[in-house]
Each structure stands twice: as C-alpha cells, then as structure tokens.
mmCIF file of C-alpha atoms in Angstrom:
data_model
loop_
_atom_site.group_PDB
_atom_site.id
_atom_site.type_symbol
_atom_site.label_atom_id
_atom_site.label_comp_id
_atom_site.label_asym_id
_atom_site.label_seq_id
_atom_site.Cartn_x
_atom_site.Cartn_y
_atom_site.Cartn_z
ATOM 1 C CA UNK S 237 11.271 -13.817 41.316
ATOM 2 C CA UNK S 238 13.127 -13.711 38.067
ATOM 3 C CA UNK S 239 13.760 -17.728 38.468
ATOM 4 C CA UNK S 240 9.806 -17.778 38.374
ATOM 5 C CA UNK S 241 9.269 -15.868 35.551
ATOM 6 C CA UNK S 242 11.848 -17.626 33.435
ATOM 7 C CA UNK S 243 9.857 -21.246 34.654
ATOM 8 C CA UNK S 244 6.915 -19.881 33.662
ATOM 9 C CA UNK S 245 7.721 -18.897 30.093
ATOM 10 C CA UNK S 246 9.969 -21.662 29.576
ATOM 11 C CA UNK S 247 6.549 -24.028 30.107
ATOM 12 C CA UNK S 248 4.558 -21.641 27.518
ATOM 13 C CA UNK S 249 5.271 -22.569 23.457
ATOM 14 C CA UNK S 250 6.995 -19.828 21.972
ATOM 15 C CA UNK S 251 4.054 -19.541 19.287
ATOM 16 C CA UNK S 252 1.852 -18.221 22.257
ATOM 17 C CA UNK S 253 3.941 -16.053 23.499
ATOM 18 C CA UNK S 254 4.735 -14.655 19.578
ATOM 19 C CA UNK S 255 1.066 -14.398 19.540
ATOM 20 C CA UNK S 256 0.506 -12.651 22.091
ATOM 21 C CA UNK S 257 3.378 -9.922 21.248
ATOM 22 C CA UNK S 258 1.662 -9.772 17.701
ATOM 23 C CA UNK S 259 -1.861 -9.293 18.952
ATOM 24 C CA UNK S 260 -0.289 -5.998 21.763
ATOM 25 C CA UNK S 261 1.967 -4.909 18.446
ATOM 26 C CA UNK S 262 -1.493 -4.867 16.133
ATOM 27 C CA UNK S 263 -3.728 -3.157 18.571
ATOM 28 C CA UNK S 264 -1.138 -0.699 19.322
ATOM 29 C CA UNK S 265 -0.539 0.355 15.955
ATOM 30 C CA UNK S 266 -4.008 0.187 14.708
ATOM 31 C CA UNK S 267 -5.872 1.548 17.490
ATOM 32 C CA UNK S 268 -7.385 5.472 16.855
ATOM 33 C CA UNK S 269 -9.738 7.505 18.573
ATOM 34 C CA UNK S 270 -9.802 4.668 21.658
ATOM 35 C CA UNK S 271 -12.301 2.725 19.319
ATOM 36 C CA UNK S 272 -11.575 -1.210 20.372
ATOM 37 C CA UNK S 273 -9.455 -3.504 17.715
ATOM 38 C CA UNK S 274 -10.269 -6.845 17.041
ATOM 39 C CA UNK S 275 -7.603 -9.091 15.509
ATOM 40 C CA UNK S 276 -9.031 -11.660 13.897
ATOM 41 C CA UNK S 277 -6.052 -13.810 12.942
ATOM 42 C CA UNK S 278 -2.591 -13.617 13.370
ATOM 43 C CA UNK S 279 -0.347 -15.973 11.211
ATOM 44 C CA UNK S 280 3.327 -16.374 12.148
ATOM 45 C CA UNK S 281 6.265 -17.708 10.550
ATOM 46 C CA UNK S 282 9.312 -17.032 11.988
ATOM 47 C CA UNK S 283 10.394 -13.656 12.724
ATOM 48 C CA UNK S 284 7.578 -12.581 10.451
ATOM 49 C CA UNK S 285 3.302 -12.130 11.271
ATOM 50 C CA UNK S 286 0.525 -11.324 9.124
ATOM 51 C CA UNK S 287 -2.302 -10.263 11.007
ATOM 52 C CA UNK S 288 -6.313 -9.666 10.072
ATOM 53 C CA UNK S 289 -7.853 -6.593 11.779
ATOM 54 C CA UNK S 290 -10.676 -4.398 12.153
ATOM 55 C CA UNK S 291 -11.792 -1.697 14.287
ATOM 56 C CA UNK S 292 -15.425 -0.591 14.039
ATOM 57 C CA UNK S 293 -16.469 -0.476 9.991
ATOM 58 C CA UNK S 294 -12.219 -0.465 9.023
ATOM 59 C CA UNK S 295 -10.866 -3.557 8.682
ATOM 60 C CA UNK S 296 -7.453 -4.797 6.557
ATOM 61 C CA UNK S 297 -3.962 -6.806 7.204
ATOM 62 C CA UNK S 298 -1.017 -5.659 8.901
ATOM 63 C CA UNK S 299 2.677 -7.228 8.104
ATOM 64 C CA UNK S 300 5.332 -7.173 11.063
ATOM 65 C CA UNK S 301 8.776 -8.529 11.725
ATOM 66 C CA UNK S 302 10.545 -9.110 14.881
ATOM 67 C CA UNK S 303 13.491 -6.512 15.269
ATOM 68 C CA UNK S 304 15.938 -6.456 18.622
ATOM 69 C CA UNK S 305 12.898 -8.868 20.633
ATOM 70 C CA UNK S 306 9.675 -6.587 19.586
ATOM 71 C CA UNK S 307 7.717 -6.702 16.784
ATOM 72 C CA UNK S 308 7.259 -4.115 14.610
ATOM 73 C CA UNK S 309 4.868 -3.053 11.698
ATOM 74 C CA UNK S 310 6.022 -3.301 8.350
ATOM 75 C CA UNK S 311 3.327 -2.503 6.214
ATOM 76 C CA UNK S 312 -0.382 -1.861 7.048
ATOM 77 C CA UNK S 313 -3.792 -1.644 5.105
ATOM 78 C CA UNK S 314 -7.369 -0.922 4.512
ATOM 79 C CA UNK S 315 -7.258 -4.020 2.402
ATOM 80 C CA UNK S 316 -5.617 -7.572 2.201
ATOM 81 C CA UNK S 317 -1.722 -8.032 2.015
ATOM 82 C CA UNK S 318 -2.337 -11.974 1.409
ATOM 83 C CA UNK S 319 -0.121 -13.105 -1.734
ATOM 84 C CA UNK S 320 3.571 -13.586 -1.716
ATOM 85 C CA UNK S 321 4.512 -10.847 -4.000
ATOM 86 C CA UNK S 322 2.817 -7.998 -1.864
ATOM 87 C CA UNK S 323 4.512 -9.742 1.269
ATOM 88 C CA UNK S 324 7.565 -9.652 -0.642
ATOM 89 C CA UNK S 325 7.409 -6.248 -1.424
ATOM 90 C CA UNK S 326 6.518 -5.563 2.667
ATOM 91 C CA UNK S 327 10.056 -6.903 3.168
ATOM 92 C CA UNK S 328 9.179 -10.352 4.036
ATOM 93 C CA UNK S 329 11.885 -13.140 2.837
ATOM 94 C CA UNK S 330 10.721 -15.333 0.047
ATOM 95 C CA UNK S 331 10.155 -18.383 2.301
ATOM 96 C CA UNK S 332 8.467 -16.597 5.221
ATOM 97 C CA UNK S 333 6.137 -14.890 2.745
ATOM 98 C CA UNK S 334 5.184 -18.667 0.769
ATOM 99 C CA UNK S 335 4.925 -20.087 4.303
ATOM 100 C CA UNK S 336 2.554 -17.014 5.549
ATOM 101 C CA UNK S 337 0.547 -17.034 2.742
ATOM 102 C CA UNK S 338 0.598 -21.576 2.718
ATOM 103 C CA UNK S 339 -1.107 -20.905 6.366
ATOM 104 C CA UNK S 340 -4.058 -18.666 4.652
ATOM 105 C CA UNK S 341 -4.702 -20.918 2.398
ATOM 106 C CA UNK S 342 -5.026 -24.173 4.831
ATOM 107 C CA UNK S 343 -7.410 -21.624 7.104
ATOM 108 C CA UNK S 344 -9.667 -20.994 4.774
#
C-alpha cells in the first residue's frame, strides 16, 4: 500500500499538495469557537505561504514557513501582512518575501 501512496503523490504537483498543507495549517490555527474558515488565497513561494482568511465578520493574512515537513504559522492578523518589509519582519527571506508579495500584485 505504501508503493500506492508514493504513485499517487508522485503524479500530484508539489504546489497542490503545499496547498493543501497550507489551507489544513490556516484553518487549524485560525479556527475559534467551531465557526467555519474560509481561505481565500494562499500564495506560496518556497518554504514560505501567505494566506488570506476570514471566519464570519474577522478576516486578515496569516504568514507560515515549512519547518521539519509541516507548516507552521509565523505571524497572523486582523489585517493585511502584504508588503515585503512586514514579511520581512515575519521572518520571511528577502527573496521569498519580493516573490510573495510579486504574486499579490499579478492577482490583483
């Protein structure tokens, strides 16, 4: 069975599979009183993710980084963490942060 599962994942890009880890990491740290979170966009750049949230009338960002496989919040807010000097000071690298911050920008 483990030969299956490593098929399986090996067909999947690892950008969906990063997303996917991102969107379970955001829900579980946002989530209170068993309201539903939404994510509304998750950006990725290497072993760093900027996410958009909200959860009933709260909404902000959430920085992570991958750590030993899982990803894990670095900073989180009631309001946007979307230039490169509050990613920066997160603990984002300088080129993950211009890269993160390059993807908002074509989004929009």
């Amino acid at each position: 069975m483990p030969f299956c599962l490593a098929a399986v994942s090996a067909c999947i890009p690892k950008s969906a599979l990063d997303r996917d880890q991102v969107r379970g990491a955001i829900v579980q740290n946002i989530g209170v009183n068993g309201s539903p979170v939404a994510v509304e966009r998750i950006y990725l750049s290497g072993d760093y993710a900027l996410g958009f949230w909200s959860q009933g009338e709260r909404k902000g960002d959430i920085v992570l980084a991958r750590r030993s496989g899982r990803w894990s919040q670095l900073l989180c807010g009631n309001g946007p963490i979307r230039n490169q000097a509050q990613l920066q000071r997160a603990g984002v690298p300088d080129f993950a942060a211009e890269m993160l911050v390059r993807q908002i920008r074509e989004s929009d």
